[in-house]
CSV table of C-alpha atoms in Angstrom, one decimal:
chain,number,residue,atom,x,y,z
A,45,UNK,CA,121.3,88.8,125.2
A,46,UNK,CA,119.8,91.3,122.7
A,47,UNK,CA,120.7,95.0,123.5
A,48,UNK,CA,118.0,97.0,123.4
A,49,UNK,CA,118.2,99.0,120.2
A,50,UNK,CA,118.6,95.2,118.9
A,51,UNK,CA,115.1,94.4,120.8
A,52,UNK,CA,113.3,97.1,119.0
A,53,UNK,CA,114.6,96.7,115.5
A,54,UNK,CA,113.4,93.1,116.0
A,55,UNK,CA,109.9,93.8,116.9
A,56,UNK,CA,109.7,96.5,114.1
A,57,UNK,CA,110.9,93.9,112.0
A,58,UNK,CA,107.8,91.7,113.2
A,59,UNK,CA,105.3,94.3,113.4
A,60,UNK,CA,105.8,95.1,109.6
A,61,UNK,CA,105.9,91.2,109.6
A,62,UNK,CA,102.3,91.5,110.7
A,63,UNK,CA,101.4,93.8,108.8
A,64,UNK,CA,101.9,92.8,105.2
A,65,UNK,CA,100.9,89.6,106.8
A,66,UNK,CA,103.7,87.4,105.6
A,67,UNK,CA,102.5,84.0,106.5
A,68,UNK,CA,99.9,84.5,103.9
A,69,UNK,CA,101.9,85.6,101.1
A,70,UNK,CA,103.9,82.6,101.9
A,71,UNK,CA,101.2,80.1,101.6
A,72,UNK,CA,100.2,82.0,98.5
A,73,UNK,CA,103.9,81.5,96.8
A,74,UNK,CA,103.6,77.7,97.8
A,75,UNK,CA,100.5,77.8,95.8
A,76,UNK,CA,101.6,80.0,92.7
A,77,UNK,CA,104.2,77.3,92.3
A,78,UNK,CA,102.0,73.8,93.3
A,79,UNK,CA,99.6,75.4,91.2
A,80,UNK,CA,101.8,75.8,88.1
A,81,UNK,CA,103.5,72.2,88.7
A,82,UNK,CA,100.3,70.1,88.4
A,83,UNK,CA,97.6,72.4,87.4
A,84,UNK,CA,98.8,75.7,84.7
A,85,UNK,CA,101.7,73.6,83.7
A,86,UNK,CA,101.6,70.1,83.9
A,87,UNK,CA,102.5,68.7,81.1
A,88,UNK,CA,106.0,70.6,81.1
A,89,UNK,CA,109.4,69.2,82.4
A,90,UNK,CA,109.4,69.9,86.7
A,91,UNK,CA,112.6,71.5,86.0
A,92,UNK,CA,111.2,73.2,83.5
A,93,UNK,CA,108.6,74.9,85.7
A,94,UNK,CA,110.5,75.2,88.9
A,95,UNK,CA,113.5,76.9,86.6
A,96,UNK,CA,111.4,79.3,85.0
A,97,UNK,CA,112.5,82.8,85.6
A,98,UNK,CA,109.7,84.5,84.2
A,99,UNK,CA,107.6,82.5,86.4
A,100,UNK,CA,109.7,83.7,89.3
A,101,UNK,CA,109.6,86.8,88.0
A,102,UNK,CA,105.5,87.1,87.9
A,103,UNK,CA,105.8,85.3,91.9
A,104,UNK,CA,107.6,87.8,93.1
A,105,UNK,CA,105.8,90.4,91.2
A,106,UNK,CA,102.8,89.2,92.8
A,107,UNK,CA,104.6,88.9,96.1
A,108,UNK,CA,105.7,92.1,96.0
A,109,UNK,CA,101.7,93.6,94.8
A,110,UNK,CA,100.3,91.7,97.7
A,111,UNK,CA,102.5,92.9,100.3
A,112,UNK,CA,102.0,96.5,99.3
A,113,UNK,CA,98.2,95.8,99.1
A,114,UNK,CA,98.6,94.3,103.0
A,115,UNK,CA,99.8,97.9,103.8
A,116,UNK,CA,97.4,100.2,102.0
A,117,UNK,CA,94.8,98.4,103.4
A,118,UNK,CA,96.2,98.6,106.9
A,119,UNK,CA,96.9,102.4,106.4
A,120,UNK,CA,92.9,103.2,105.8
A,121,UNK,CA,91.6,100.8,108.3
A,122,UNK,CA,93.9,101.6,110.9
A,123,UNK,CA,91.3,103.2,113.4
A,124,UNK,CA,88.7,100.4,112.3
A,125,UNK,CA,91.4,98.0,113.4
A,126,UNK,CA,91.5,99.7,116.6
A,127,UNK,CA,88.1,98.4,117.8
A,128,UNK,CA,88.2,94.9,115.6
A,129,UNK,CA,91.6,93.6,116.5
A,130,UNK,CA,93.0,95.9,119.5
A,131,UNK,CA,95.7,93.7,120.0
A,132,UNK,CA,97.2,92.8,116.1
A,133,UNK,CA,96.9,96.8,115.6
A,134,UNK,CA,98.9,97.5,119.0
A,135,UNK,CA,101.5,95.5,117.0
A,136,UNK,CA,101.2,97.0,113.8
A,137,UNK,CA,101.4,100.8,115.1
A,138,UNK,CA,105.4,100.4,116.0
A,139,UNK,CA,105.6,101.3,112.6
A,140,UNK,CA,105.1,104.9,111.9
A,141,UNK,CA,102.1,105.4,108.6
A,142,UNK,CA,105.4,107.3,106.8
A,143,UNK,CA,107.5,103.9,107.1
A,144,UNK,CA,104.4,101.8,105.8
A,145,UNK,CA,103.8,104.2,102.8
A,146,UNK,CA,107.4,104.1,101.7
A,147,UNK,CA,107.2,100.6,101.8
A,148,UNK,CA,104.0,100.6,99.9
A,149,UNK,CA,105.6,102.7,97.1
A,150,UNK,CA,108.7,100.5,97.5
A,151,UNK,CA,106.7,97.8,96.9
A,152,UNK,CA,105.0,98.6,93.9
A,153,UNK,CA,107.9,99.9,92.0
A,154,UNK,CA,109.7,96.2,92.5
A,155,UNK,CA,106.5,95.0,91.5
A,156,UNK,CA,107.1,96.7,88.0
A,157,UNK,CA,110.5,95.7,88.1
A,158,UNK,CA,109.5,92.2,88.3
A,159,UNK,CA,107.4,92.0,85.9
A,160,UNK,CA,109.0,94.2,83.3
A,161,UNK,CA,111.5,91.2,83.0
A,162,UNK,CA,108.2,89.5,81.4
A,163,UNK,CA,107.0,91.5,79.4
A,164,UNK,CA,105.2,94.8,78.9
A,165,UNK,CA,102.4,93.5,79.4
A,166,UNK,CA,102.7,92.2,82.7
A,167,UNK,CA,103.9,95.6,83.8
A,168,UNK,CA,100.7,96.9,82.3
A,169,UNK,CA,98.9,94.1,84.5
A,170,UNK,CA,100.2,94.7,87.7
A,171,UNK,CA,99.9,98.6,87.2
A,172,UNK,CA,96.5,98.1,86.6
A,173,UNK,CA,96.5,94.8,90.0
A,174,UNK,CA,98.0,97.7,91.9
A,175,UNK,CA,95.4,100.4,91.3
A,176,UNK,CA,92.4,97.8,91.6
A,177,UNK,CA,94.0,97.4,94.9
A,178,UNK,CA,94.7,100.7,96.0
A,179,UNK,CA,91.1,101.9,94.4
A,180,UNK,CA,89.5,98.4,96.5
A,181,UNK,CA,91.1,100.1,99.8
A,182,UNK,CA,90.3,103.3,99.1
A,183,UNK,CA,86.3,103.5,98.4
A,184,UNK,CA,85.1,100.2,97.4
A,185,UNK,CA,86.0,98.0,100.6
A,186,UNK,CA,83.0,100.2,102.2
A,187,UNK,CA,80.5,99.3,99.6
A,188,UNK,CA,78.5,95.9,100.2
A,189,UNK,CA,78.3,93.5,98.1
A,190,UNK,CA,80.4,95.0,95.9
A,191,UNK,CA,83.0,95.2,98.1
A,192,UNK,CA,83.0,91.5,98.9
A,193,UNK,CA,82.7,90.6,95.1
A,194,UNK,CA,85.9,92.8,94.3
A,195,UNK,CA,87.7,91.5,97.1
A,196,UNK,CA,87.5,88.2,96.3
A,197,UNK,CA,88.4,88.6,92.8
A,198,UNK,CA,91.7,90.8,93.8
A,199,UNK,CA,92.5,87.1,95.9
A,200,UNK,CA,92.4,85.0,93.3
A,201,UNK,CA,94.2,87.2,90.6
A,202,UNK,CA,97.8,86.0,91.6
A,203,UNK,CA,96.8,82.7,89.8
A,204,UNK,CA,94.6,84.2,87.4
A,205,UNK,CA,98.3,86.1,86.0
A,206,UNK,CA,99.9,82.3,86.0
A,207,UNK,CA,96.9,81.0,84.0
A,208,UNK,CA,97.5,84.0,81.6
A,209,UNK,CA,101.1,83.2,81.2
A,210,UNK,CA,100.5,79.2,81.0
A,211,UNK,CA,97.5,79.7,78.8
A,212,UNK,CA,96.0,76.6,79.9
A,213,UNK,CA,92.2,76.3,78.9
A,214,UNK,CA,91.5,73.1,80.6
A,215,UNK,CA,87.5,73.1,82.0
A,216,UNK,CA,89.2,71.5,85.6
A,217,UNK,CA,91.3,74.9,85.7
A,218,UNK,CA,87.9,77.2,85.7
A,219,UNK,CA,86.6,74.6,88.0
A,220,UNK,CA,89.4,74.6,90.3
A,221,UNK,CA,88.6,78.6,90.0
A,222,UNK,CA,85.7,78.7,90.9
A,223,UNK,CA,85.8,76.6,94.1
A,224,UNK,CA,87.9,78.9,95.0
A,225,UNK,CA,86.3,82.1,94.4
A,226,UNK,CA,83.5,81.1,96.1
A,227,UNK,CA,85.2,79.9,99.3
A,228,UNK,CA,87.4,83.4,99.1
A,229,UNK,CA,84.2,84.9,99.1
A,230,UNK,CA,82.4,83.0,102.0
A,231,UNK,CA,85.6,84.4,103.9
A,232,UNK,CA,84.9,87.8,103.3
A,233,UNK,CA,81.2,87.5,104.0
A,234,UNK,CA,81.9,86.1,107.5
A,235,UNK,CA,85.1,88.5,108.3
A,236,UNK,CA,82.3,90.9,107.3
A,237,UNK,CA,80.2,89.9,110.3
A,238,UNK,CA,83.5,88.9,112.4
A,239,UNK,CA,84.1,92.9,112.0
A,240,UNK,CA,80.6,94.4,112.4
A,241,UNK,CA,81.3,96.2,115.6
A,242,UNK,CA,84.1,98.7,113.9
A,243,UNK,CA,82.2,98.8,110.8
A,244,UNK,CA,79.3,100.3,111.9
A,245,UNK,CA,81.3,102.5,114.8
A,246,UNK,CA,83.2,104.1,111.5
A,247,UNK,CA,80.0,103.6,108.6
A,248,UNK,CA,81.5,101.2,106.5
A,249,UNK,CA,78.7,99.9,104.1
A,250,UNK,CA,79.1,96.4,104.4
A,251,UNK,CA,76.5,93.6,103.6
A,252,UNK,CA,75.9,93.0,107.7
A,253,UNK,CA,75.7,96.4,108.4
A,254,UNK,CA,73.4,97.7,105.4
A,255,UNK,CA,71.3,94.7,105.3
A,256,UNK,CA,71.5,93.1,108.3
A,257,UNK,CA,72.9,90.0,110.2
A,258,UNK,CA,69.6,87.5,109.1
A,259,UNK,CA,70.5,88.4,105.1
A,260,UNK,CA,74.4,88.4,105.7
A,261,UNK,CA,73.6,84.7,107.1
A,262,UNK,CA,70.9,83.9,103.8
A,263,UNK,CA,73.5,84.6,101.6
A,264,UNK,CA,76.5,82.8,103.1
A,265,UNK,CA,74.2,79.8,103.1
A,266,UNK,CA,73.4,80.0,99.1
A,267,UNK,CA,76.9,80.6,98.5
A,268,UNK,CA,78.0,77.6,101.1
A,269,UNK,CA,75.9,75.4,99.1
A,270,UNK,CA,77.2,76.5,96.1
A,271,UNK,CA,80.5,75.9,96.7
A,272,UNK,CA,79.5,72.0,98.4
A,273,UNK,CA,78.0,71.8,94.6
A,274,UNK,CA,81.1,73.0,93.0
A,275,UNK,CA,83.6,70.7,95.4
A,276,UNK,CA,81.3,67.5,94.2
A,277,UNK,CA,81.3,68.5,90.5
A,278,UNK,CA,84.9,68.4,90.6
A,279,UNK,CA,85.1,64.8,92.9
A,280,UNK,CA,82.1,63.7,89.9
A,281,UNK,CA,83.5,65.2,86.7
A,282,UNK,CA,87.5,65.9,86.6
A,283,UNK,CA,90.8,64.0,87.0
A,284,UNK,CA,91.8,65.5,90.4
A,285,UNK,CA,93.8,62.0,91.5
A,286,UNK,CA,93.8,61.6,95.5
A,287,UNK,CA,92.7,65.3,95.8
A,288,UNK,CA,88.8,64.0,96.1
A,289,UNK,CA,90.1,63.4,99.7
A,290,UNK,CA,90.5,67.2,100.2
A,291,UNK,CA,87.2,68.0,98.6
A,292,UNK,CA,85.1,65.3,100.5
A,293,UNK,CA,86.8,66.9,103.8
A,294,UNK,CA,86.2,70.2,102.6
A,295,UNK,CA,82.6,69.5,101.9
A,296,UNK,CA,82.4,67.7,105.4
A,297,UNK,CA,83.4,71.1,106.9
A,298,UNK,CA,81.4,73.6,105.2
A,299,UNK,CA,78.1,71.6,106.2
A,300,UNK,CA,79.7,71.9,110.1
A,301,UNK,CA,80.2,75.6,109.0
A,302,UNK,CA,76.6,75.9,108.2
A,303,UNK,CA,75.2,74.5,111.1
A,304,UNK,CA,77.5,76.6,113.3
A,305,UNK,CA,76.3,79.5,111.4
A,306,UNK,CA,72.5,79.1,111.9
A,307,UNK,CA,73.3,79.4,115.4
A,308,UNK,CA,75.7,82.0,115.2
A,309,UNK,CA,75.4,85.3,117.2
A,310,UNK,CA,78.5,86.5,118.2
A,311,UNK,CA,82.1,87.7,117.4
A,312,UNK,CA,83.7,84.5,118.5
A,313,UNK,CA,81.5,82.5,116.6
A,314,UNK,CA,81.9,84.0,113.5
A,315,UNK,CA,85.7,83.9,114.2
A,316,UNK,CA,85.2,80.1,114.4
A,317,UNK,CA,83.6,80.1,111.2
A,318,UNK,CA,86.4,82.1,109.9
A,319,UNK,CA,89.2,79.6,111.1
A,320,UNK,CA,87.4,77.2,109.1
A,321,UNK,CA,87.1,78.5,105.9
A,322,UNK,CA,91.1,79.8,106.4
A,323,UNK,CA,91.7,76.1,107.1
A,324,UNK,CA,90.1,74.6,104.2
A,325,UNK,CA,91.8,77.2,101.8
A,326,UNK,CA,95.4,76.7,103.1
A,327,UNK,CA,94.7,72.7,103.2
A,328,UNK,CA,93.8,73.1,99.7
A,329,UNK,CA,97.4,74.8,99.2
A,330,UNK,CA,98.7,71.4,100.4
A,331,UNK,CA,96.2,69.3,99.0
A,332,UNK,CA,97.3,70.3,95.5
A,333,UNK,CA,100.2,67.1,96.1
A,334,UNK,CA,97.2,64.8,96.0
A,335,UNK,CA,96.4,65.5,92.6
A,336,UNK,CA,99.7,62.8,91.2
A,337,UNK,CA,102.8,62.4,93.6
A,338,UNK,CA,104.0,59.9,90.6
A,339,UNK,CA,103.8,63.4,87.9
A,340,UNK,CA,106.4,64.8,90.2
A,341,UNK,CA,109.0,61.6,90.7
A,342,UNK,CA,108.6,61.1,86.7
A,343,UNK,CA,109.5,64.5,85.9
A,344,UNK,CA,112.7,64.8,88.2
């Protein structure tokens, strides 16, 4: 049996858990590295890749940025949190703001550790991944459209930093990018709307709030079919291997998500939606293994 000093460490331990959200920035490390093996880097050794300590070096840079990001975000949104997600914040509040900004700075400075191993450079890119984080947090999360546009681009930068260091220029890179930036920023959109009640109780300028639920749902649509568009470019145009599976189950999906969404009217529905577009993008993660399975035996 656990004492209980041994109890409360534990559920600091998983409150901090929840807040830098954890299970996230695994998935992302998963996809930093599938990503690298048969997108950024595959034409390179597996060992090679998977070896690479300057790779490891800009993962756990990125790890590290993320993380820190989590908190700062958590710190200004704490009351708005509160009203949106009573129960996840209940969590969260066992660790005192002082402990999640020391972590925060803690963060950051391994960050520049990390990537100071690279190059100067890198430390100069995460300074500035951190401050675009910190400055997203601070005023721009409360500006629509904006907001969602920065957001998503902050979400895709932990590959855009392996694609710098790769320097892979392949068109089926920028189209892999841009399936994704558009699905990151469906999910925004609709956590937009998931979260309307505590934006508006604490005037946060977001797209639902500023220009209503009817718009919020116009534009998810164009950019919904825009990413269907993008997923059957790729199937049509690129070398993707057995990864056109994920991409005709994706696009199977996102038309469910926009019939859901015509009818949508309430927090649990747009939580649905939500769900969806979370399960597409970490099934993508995964998916990334359909592209060859053969690239990775003939590499061992």
């Amino acid at each position: 049996m656990l004492s209980r000093r041994q109890k409360h460490i534990l559920l600091k331990f998983f409150s901090l858990f929840s807040v830098v959200r954890g299970y996230n920035i695994l998935v992302i490390v998963v996809a930093q590295y599938l990503a690298s093996v048969y997108i950024f880097a595959h034409h390179k050794p597996l060992k090679s890749v998977l070896l690479d300590v300057s790779l490891l070096m800009l993962v756990l840079a990125s790890t590290a940025t993320i993380a820190s990001g989590y908190i700062i975000n958590n710190f200004y949104d704490s009351e708005k949190d509160l009203i949106n997600k009573p129960r996840k914040t209940m969590l969260d509040r066992l660790v005192s703001q002082n402990t999640k900004l020391s972590f925060y700075f803690t963060l950051n400075f391994l960050a520049v550790v990390f990537a100071s191993y690279v190059s100067f450079k890198a430390v100069l890119f995460f300074a500035f991944y951190i401050f675009a984080i910190w400055f997203y947090s601070h005023r721009l999360k409360k500006q629509p459209i904006i907001g969602n546009m920065v957001s998503a681009i902050l979400t895709v930068t932990p590959f855009f930093v392996i694609f710098i260091y790769y320097q892979n220029f392949e068109k089926v890179v920028f189209a892999h990018g841009i399936f994704l930036f558009l699905l990151i920023s469906m999910r925004e959109l609709t956590k937009d709307l998931e979260n309307i009640k505590g934006d508006l109780a604490l005037n946060y300028r977001t797209v639902p709030v500023v220009y209503g639920e009817k718009v919020s749902k116009l534009m998810l649509t164009v950019v919904g079919v825009s990413t269907i568009i993008s997923a059957i470019l790729l199937i049509l145009f690129f070398k993707i291997g057995h990864m056109y599976y994920y991409f005709y189950l994706s696009i199977i999906l996102l038309l469910i998500y926009l019939i859901i969404l015509l009818k949508s009217n309430k927090k649990t529905h747009y939580l649905i939606l939500h769900n969806i577009l979370k399960f597409i993008i970490v099934a993508g993660v995964l998916s990334i293994l359909l592209i060859d399975v053969s690239v990775v035996l003939n590499r061992l």
